[in-house]
Coordinates of C-alpha atoms in Angstrom, one line a residue:
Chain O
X1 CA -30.0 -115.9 -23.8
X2 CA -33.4 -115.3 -25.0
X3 CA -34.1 -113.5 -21.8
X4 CA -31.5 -111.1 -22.7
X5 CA -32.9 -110.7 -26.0
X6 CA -36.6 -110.2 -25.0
X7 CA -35.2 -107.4 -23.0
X8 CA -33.3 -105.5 -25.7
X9 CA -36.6 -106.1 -27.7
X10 CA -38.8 -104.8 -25.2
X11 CA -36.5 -101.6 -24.4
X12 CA -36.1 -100.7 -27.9
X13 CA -39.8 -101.2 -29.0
X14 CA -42.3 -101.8 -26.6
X15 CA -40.6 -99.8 -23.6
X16 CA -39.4 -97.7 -25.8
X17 CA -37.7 -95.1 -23.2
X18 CA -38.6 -91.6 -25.7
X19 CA -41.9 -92.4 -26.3
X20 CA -43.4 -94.4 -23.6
X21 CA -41.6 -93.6 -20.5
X22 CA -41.1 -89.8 -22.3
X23 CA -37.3 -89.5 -20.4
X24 CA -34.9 -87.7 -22.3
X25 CA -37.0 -85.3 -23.8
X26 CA -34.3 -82.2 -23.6
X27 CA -31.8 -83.5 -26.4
X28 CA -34.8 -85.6 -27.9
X29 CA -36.0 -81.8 -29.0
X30 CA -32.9 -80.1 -29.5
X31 CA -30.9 -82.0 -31.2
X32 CA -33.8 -83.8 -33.2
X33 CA -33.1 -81.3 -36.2
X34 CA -31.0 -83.0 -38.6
X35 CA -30.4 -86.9 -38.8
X36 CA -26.7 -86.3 -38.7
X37 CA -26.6 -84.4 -35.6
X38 CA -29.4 -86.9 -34.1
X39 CA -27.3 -89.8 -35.4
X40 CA -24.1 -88.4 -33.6
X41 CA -25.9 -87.8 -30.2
X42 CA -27.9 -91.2 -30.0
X43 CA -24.3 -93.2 -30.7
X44 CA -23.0 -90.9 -28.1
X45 CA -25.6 -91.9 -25.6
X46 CA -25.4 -95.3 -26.7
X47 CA -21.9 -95.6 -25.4
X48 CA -22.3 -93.8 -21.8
X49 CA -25.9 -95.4 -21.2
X50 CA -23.7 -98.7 -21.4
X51 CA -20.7 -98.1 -20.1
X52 CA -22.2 -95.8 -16.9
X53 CA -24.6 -99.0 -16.7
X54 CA -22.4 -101.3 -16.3
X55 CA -20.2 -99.6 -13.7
X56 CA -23.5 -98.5 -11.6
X57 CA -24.2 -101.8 -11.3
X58 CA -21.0 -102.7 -9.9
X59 CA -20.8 -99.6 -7.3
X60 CA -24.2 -100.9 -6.1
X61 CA -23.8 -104.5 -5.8
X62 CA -20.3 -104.6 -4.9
X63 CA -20.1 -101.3 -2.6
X64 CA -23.5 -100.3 -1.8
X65 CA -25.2 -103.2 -0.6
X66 CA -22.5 -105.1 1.1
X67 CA -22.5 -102.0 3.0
X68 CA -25.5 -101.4 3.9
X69 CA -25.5 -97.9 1.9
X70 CA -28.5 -98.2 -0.9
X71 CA -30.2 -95.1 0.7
X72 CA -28.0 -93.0 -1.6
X73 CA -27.4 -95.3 -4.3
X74 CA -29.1 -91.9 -6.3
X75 CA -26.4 -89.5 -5.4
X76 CA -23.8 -91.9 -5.8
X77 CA -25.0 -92.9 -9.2
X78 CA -25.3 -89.3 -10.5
X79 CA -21.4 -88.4 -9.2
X80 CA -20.6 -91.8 -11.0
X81 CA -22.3 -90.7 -14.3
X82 CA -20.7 -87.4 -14.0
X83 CA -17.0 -88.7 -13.0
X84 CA -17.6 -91.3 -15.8
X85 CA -18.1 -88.9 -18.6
X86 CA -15.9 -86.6 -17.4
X87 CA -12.9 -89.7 -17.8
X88 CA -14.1 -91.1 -21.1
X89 CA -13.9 -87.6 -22.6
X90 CA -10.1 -87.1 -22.0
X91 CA -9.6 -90.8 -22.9
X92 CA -11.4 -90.2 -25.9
X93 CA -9.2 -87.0 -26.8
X94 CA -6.0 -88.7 -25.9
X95 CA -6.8 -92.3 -27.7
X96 CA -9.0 -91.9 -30.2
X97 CA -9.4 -88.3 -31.4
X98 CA -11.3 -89.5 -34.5
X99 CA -14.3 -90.6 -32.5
X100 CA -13.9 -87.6 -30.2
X101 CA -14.5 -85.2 -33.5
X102 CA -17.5 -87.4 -34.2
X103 CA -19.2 -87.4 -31.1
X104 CA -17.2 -86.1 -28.3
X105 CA -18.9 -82.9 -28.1
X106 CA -22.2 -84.3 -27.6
X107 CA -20.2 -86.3 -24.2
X108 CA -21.1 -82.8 -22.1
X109 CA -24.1 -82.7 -22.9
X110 CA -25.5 -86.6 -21.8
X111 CA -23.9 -86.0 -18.4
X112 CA -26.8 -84.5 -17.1
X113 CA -29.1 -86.4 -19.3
X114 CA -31.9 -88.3 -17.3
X115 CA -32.1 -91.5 -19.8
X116 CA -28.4 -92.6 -18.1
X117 CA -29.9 -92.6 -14.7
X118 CA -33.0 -94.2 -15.7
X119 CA -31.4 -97.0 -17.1
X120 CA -28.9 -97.1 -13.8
X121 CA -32.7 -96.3 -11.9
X122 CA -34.2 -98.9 -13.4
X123 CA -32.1 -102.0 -13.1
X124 CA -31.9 -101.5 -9.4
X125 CA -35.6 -101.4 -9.8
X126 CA -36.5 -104.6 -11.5
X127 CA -33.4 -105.8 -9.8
X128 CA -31.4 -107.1 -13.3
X129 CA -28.4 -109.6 -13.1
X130 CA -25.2 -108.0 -14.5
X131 CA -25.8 -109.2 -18.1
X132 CA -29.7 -108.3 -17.9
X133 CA -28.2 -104.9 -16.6
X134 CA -25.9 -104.9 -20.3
X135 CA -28.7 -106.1 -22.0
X136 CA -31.6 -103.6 -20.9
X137 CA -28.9 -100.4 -21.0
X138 CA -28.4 -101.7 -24.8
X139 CA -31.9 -101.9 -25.6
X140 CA -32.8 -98.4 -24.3
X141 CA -30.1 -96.3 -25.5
X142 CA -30.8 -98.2 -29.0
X143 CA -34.7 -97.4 -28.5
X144 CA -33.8 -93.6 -27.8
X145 CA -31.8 -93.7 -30.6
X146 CA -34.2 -95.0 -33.1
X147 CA -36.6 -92.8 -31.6
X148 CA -34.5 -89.2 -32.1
X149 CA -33.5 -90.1 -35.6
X150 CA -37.1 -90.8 -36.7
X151 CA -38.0 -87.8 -34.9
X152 CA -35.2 -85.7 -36.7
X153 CA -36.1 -87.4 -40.8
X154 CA -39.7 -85.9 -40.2
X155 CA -38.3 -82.9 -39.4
X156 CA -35.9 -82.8 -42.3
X157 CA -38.8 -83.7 -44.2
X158 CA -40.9 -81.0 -42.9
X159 CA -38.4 -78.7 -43.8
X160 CA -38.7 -79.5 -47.6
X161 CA -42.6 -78.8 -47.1
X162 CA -42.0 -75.7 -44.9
X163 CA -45.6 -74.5 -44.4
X164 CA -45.4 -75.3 -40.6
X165 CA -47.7 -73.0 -38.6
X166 CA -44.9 -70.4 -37.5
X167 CA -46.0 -70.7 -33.9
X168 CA -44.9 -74.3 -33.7
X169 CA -41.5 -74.0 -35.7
X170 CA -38.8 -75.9 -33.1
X171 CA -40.2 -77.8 -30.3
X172 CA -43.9 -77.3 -31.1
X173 CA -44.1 -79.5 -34.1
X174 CA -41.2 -81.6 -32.9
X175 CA -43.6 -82.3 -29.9
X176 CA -46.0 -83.5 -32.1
X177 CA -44.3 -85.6 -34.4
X178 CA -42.8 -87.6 -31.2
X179 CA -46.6 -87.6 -30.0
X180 CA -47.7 -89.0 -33.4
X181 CA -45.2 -91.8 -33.1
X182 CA -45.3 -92.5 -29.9
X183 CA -49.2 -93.5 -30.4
X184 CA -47.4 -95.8 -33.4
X185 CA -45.5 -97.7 -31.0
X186 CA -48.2 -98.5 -28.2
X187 CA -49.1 -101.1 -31.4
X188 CA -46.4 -102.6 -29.9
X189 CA -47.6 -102.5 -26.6
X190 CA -48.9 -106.3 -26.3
X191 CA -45.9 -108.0 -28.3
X192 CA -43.7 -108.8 -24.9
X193 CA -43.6 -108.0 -20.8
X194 CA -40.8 -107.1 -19.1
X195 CA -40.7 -107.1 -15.5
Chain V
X1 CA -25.9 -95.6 11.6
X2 CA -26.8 -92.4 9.9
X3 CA -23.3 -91.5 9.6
X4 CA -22.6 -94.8 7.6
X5 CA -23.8 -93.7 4.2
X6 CA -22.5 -90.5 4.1
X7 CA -19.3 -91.4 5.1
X8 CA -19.8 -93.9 2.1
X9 CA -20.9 -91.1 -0.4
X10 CA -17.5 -89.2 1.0
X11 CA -15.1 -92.3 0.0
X12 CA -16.8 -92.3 -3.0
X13 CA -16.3 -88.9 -4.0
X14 CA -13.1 -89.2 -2.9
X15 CA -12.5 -91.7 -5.5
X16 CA -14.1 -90.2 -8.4
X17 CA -11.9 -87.1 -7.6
X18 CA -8.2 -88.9 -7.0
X19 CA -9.2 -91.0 -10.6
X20 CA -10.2 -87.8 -12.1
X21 CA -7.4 -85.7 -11.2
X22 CA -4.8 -88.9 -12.0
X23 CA -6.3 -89.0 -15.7
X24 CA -6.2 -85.4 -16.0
X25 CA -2.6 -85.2 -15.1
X26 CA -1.6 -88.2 -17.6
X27 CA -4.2 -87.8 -20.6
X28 CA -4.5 -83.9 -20.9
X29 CA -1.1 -82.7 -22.1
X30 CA -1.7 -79.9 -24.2
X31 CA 1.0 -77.8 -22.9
X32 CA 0.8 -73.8 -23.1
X33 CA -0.7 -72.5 -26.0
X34 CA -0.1 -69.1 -27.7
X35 CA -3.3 -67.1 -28.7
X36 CA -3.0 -64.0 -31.1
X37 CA -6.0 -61.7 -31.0
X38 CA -6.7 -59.0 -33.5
X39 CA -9.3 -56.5 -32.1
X40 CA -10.5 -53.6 -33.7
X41 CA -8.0 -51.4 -32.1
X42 CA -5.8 -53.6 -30.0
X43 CA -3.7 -56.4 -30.7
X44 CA -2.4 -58.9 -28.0
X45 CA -0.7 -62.3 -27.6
X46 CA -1.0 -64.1 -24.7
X47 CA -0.1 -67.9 -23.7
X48 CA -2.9 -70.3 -22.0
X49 CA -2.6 -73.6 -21.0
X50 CA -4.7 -75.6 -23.4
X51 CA -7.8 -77.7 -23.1
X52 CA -10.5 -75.4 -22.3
X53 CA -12.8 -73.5 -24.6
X54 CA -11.3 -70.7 -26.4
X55 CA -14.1 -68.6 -24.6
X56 CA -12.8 -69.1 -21.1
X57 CA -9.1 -68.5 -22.4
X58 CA -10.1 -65.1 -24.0
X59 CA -11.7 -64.1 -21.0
X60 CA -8.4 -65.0 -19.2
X61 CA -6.5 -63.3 -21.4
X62 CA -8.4 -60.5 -20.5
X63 CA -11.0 -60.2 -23.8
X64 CA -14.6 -59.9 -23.0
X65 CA -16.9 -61.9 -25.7
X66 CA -20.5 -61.6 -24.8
X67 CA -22.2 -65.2 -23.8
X68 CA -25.3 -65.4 -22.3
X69 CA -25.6 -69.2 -22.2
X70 CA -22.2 -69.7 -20.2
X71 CA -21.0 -72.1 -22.9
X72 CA -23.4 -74.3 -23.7
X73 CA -24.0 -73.6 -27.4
X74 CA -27.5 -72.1 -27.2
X75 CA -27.3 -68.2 -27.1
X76 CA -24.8 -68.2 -30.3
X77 CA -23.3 -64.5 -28.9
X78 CA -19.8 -65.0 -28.6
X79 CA -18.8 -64.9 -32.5
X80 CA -15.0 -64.8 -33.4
X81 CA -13.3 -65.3 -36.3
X82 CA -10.4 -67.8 -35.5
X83 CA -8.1 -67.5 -38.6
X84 CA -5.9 -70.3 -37.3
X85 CA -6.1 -73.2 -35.3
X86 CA -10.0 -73.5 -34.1
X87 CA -10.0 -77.3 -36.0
X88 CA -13.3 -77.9 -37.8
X89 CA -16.8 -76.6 -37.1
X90 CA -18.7 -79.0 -35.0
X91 CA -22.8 -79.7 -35.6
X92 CA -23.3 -77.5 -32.4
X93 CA -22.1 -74.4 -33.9
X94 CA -23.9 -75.0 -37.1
X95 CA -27.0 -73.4 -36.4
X96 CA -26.0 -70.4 -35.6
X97 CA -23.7 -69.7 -38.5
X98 CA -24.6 -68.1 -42.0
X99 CA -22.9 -70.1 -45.2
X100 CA -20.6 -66.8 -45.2
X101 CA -19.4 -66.8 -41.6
X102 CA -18.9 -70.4 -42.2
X103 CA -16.4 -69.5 -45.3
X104 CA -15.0 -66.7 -43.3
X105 CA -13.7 -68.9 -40.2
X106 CA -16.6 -67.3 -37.8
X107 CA -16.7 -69.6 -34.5
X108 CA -18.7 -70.1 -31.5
X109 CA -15.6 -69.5 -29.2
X110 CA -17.4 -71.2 -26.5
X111 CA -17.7 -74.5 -28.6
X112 CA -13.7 -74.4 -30.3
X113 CA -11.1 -76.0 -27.9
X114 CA -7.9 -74.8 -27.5
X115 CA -5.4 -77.4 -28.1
X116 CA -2.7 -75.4 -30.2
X117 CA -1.7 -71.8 -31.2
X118 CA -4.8 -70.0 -32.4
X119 CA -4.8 -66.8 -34.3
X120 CA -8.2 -64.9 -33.2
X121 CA -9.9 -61.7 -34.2
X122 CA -12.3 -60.4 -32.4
X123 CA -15.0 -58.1 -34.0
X124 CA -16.0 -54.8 -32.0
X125 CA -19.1 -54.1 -31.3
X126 CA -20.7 -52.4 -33.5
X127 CA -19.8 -54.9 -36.3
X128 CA -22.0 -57.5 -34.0
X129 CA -24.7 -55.4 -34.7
X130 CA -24.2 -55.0 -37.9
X131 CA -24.2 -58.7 -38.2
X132 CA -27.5 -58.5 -36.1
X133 CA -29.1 -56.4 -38.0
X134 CA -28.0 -58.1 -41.3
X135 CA -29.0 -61.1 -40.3
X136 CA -32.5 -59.4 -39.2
X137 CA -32.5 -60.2 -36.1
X138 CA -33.0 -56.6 -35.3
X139 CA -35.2 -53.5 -36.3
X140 CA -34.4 -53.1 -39.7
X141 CA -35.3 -49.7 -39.4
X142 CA -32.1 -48.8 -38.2
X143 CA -29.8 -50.3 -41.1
X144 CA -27.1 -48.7 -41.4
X145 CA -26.5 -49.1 -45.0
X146 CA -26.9 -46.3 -47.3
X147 CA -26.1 -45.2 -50.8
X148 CA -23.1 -43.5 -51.1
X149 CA -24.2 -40.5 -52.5
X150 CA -24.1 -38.8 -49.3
X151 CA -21.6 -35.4 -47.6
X152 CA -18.8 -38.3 -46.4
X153 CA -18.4 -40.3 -49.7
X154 CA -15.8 -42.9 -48.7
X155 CA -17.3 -46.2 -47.2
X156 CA -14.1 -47.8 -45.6
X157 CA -13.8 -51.8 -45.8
X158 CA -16.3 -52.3 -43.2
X159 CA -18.6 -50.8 -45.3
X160 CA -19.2 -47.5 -42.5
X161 CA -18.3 -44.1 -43.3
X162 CA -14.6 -42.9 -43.7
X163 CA -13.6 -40.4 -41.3
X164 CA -11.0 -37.9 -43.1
X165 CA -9.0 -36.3 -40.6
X166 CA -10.4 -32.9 -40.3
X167 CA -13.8 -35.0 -39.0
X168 CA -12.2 -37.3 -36.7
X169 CA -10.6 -33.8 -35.2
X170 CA -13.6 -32.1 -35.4
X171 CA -15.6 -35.3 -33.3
X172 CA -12.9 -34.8 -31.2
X173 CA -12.8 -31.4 -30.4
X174 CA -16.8 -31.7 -29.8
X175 CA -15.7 -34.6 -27.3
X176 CA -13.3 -32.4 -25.7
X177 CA -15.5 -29.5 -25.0
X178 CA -18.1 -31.8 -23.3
X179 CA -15.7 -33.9 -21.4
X180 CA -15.8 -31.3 -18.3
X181 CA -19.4 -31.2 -17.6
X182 CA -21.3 -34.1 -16.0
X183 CA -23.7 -36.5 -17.5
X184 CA -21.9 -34.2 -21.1
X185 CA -23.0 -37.6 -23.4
X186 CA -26.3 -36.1 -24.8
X187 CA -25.1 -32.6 -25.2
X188 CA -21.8 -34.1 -26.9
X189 CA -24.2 -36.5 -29.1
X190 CA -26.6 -33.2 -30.1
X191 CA -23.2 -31.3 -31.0
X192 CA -22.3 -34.2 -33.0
X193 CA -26.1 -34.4 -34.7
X194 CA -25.7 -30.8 -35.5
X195 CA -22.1 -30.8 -37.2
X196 CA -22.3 -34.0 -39.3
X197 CA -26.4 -33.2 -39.4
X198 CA -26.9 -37.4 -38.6
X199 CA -24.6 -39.6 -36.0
X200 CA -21.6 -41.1 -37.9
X201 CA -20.8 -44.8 -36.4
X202 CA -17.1 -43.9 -36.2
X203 CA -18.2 -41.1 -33.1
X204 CA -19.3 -44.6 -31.5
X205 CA -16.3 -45.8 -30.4
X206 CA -14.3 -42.3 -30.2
X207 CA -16.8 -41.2 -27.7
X208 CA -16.7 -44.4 -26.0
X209 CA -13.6 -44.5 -25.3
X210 CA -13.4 -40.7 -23.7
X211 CA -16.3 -41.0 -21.8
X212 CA -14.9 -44.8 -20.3
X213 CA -17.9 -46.1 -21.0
X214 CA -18.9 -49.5 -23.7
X215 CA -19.7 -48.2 -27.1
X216 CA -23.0 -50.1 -26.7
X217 CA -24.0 -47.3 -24.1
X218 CA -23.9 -44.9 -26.4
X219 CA -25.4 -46.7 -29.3
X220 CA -28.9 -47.3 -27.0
X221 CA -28.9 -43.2 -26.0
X222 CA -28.4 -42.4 -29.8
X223 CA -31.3 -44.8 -31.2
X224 CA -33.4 -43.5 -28.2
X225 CA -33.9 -40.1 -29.2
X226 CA -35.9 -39.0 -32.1
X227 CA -33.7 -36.6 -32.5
X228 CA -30.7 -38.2 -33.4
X229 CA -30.3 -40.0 -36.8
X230 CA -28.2 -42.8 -37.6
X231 CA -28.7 -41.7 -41.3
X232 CA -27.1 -39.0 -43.1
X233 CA -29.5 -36.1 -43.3
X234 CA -30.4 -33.7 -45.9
X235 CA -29.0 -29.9 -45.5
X236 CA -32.4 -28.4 -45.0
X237 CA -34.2 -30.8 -42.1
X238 CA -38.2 -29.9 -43.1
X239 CA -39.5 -30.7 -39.9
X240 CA -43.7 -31.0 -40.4
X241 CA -45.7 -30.1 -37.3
X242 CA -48.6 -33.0 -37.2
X243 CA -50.1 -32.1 -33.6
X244 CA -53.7 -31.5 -33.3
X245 CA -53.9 -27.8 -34.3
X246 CA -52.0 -28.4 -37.6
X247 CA -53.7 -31.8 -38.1
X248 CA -57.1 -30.2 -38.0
X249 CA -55.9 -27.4 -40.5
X250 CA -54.6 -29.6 -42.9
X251 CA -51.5 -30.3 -42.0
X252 CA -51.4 -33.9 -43.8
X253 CA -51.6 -32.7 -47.3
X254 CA -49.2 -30.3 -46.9
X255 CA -46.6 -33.1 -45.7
X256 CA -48.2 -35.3 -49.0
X257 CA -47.4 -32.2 -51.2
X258 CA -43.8 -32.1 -49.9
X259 CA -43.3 -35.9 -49.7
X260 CA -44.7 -35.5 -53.8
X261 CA -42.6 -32.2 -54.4
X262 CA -39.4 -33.7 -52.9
X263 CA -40.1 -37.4 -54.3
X264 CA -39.3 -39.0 -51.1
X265 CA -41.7 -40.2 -47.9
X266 CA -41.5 -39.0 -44.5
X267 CA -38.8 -39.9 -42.9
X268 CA -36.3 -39.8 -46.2
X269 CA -33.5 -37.7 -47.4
X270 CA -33.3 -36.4 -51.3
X271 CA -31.1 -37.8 -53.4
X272 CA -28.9 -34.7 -53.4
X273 CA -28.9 -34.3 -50.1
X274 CA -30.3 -31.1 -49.6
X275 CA -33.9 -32.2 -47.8
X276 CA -35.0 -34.4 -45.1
X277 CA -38.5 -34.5 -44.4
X278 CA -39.5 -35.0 -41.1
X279 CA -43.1 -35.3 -39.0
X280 CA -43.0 -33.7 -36.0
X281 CA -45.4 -34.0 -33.0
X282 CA -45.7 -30.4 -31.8
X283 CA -43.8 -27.3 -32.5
X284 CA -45.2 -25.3 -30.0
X285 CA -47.0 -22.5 -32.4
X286 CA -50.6 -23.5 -32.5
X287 CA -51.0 -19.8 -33.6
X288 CA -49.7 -20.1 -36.9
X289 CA -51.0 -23.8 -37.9
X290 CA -50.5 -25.4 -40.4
X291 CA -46.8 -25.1 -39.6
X292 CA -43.6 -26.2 -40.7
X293 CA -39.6 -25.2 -40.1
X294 CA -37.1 -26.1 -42.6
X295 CA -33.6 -25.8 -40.7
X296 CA -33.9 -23.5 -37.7
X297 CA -36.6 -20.9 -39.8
X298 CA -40.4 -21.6 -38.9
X299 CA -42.7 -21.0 -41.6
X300 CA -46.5 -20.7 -40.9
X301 CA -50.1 -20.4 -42.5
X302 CA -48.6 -23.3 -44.8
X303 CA -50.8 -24.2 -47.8
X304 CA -50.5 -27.0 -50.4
X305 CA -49.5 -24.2 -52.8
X306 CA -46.6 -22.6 -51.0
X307 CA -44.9 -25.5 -50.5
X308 CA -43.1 -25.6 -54.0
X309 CA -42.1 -22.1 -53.1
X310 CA -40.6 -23.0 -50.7
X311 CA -38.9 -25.7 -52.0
X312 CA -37.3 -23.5 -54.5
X313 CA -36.5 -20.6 -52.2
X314 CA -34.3 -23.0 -50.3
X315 CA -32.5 -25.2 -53.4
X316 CA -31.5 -22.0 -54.6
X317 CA -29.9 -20.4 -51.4
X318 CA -26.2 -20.1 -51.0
X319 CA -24.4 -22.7 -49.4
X320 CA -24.5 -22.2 -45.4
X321 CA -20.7 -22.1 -45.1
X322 CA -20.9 -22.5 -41.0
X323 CA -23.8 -25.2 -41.2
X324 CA -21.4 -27.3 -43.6
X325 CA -17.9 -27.5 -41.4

């Protein structure tokens, strides 16, 4: 149990997957405008980083390896992320269409984000157990999370100021914030290890 | 052996694909949905089966909305106004829509889903780059809003000029004489400058559609030419030759003189719309710089003191019947 927890810790602070492994950075800037829409999209990727997870783990230790087939376990796990999404959303719009309106449409857009295949990546890296797997997909989408809606306040701060330079409106000075606290967390650095 | 994991990745494809096209046959049951669009000149309903973006079933139905993101949200080009049945605006959209195309129902109709009869109206053309250029995106040089003191008073609820019927005949028959010859779009556009004295927008789409070719075409000849204006222009065009003969005679203070005569600056048209004033690069008479032509007359060895003259001589000439109709 406190292994588990040291490894939400560490994803969500000191491995923080935004600002120290810098994966994800597409949606990190564009959608790192308002805290609402950053809010929405970090639930959002929450959710799939989990859920796709999860079921990557089983494909690979239930089907993969027993046959002998972890030479493509990338491909697989990018047409499972993709089939996975692809299901959730018309669950979502058949079940629940209240969560759907909230952050259905940002479902499209994490397919073909590279934070769900890290975390699938990286579990078969440091070679997880099933609830370590939970655990660590948890702690990174959580850590991405925290990450884009810090990055989005300063920007909705900024706004208020509004003397930006104009050449680094948008991504420049979103760049920079993220840089700025990505420097804050390295004070985290030495707290905890993961392997 | 090597055959092993892509036999593997096959199955598992396979897989992916049956669950895929098993949920999509149980949880997607929007059913066939009726869309009614209301373009600027034609008016359609057609059915769709629902589910997909409203962008994809337009272009199905056989309506072209400009994209150039293919969907995804980011080129914000494919603006309609769904009346009925779009749901609510979602965060993606919000960026790209003004607190007034918010209140008026404007959409990205790549982002609203159809999943029940929509009611859609599509705007033309040249209302996108009105919106364009209101939204100054675009040179503002080439607004096209103007006072409405001008020869075709009535601005109609899209805030261009009103065609009365004798114009919209005349545009035509201009049209018409062209159509025969090849390439006829600049000679038909020169006739057109000539009998309204500017380019009315409502030629846009009447040429357009003779000459089977988009309206957006014809918009990028007309603003290429210096000699078309998209702005109504005085009765008298005083055209100021600033090449380098005139220049070195003085031809700048003779343009200053008119510019303070006429109370407008280069470029503008008199209140009364009796003047534009004009620079020009060469007129092609050297001889006789400083030189200037008001209409069709050339008038040369200009000097600061003739040009109130000249001024008068022309605001007090009878009405050019044939210029006017």
């Amino acid at each position: 149990m406190r292994g588990l927890l040291t490894i939400v810790i560490a994803a969500i602070l000191t491995h923080n997957i935004a600002l120290t492994y810098l994966l994800g950075m597409c949606p990190f800037i564009s959608m790192s405008q308002r805290i609402k829409t950053a809010w929405g999209m970090g639930v959002a990727v929450i959710f799939v980083v989990v859920l796709t997870a999860a079921i990557n783990w089983l494909v690979y230790h239930l089907v993969l390896v027993p046959a002998h087939g972890e030479l493509i376990h990338f491909i697989v796990f990018i047409l499972v992320i993709a089939g996975t999404v692809q299901l959730l959303e018309m669950v979502m719009e058949r079940f629940f269409p209240v969560l759907q309106a909230h952050f259905g449409i940002f479902l499209p857009l994490i397919t073909v984000n590279c934070i769900v295949l890290a975390a699938s990546l990286f579990m078969i890296l440091r070679a997880y157990s099933f609830a370590k797997t939970l655990a660590f997909a948890l702690g990174t989408a959580a850590g991405w999370t925290l990450a884009i809606v810090i990055v989005a306040a300063i920007n909705e701060k900024l706004r208020l100021v509004g003397d930006v330079p104009k050449g680094l409106r948008g991504p420049g000075i979103v760049m920079i914030a993220a840089g700025i606290i990505a420097l804050a967390f390295l004070g985290f650095g030495g707290m905890l290890r993961i392997q | 052996m090597i055959l092993l994991p892509i036999l593997l990745m096959d199955a598992i494809v396979l897989v992916i694909a049956v669950l895929l096209a098993v949920a999509e046959r149980f949880l997607v049951v929007y059913g066939e949905c009726t869309i009614t669009v209301t373009g600027e000149d034609k008016s359609r309903s057609f059915r769709v089966k629902g589910g997909g973006p409203l962008h994809t079933a337009l272009q199905e139905g056989g309506f072209r909305v400009s994209s150039s993101c293919g969907g995804k949200a980011t080129c914000g080009y494919c603006k309609v106004r769904v009346a009925s049945g779009g749901g609510s605006i979602l965060p993606t959209e919000e960026f790209f829509l003004t607190r007034r195309e918010r209140q008026e129902g404007v959409r990205l109709s790549c982002q609203v889903k159809v999943r029940e009869d929509a009611q859609v109206m599509i705007p033309d053309f040249l209302t996108t780059v009105r919106g364009i250029v209101d939204n100054n995106l675009f040179n503002p040089k080439l607004k096209w809003r103007f006072r409405k003191n001008n020869l075709y008073h009535d601005l109609d609820d899209r805030g261009r000029v009103a065609f009365r019927e004798a114009e919209t005949a005349r545009a035509h028959a201009i049209v018409e004489r062209h159509l025969a010859e090849q390439h006829s779009l600049v000679p038909m556009l020169q006739d057109m400058n000539a009998s309204f004295r500017y380019l009315p927008e409502s030629v846009f789409p009447l040429i357009a559609d003779r000459l089977h070719v988009p309206p957006s075409a014809v918009f990028r000849v007309a603003t290429f030419h210096n000699a078309f204006s998209l702005k109504p222009r005085g009765r008298h065009t005083v055209s100021v030759c600033l090449g380098t003969a005139c220049h070195v005679k003085g031809a700048g203070d003779i343009l200053a003189a008119l510019e303070r005569e006429l109370g407008i600056k280069a470029g503008g048209t008199t209140e009364d719309m009796l003047f534009s004033v004009e620079p020009v690069r060469c007129i092609g008479c050297c001889g006789l710089a400083p030189v200037l032509t008001v209409g069709e007359d050339v008038h040369g060895h200009m000097t600061v003191k003739k040009v109130t003259g000249l001024i008068t001589q022309y605001r007090e000439a009878p009405v050019d019947v044939q210029a006017a109709s």
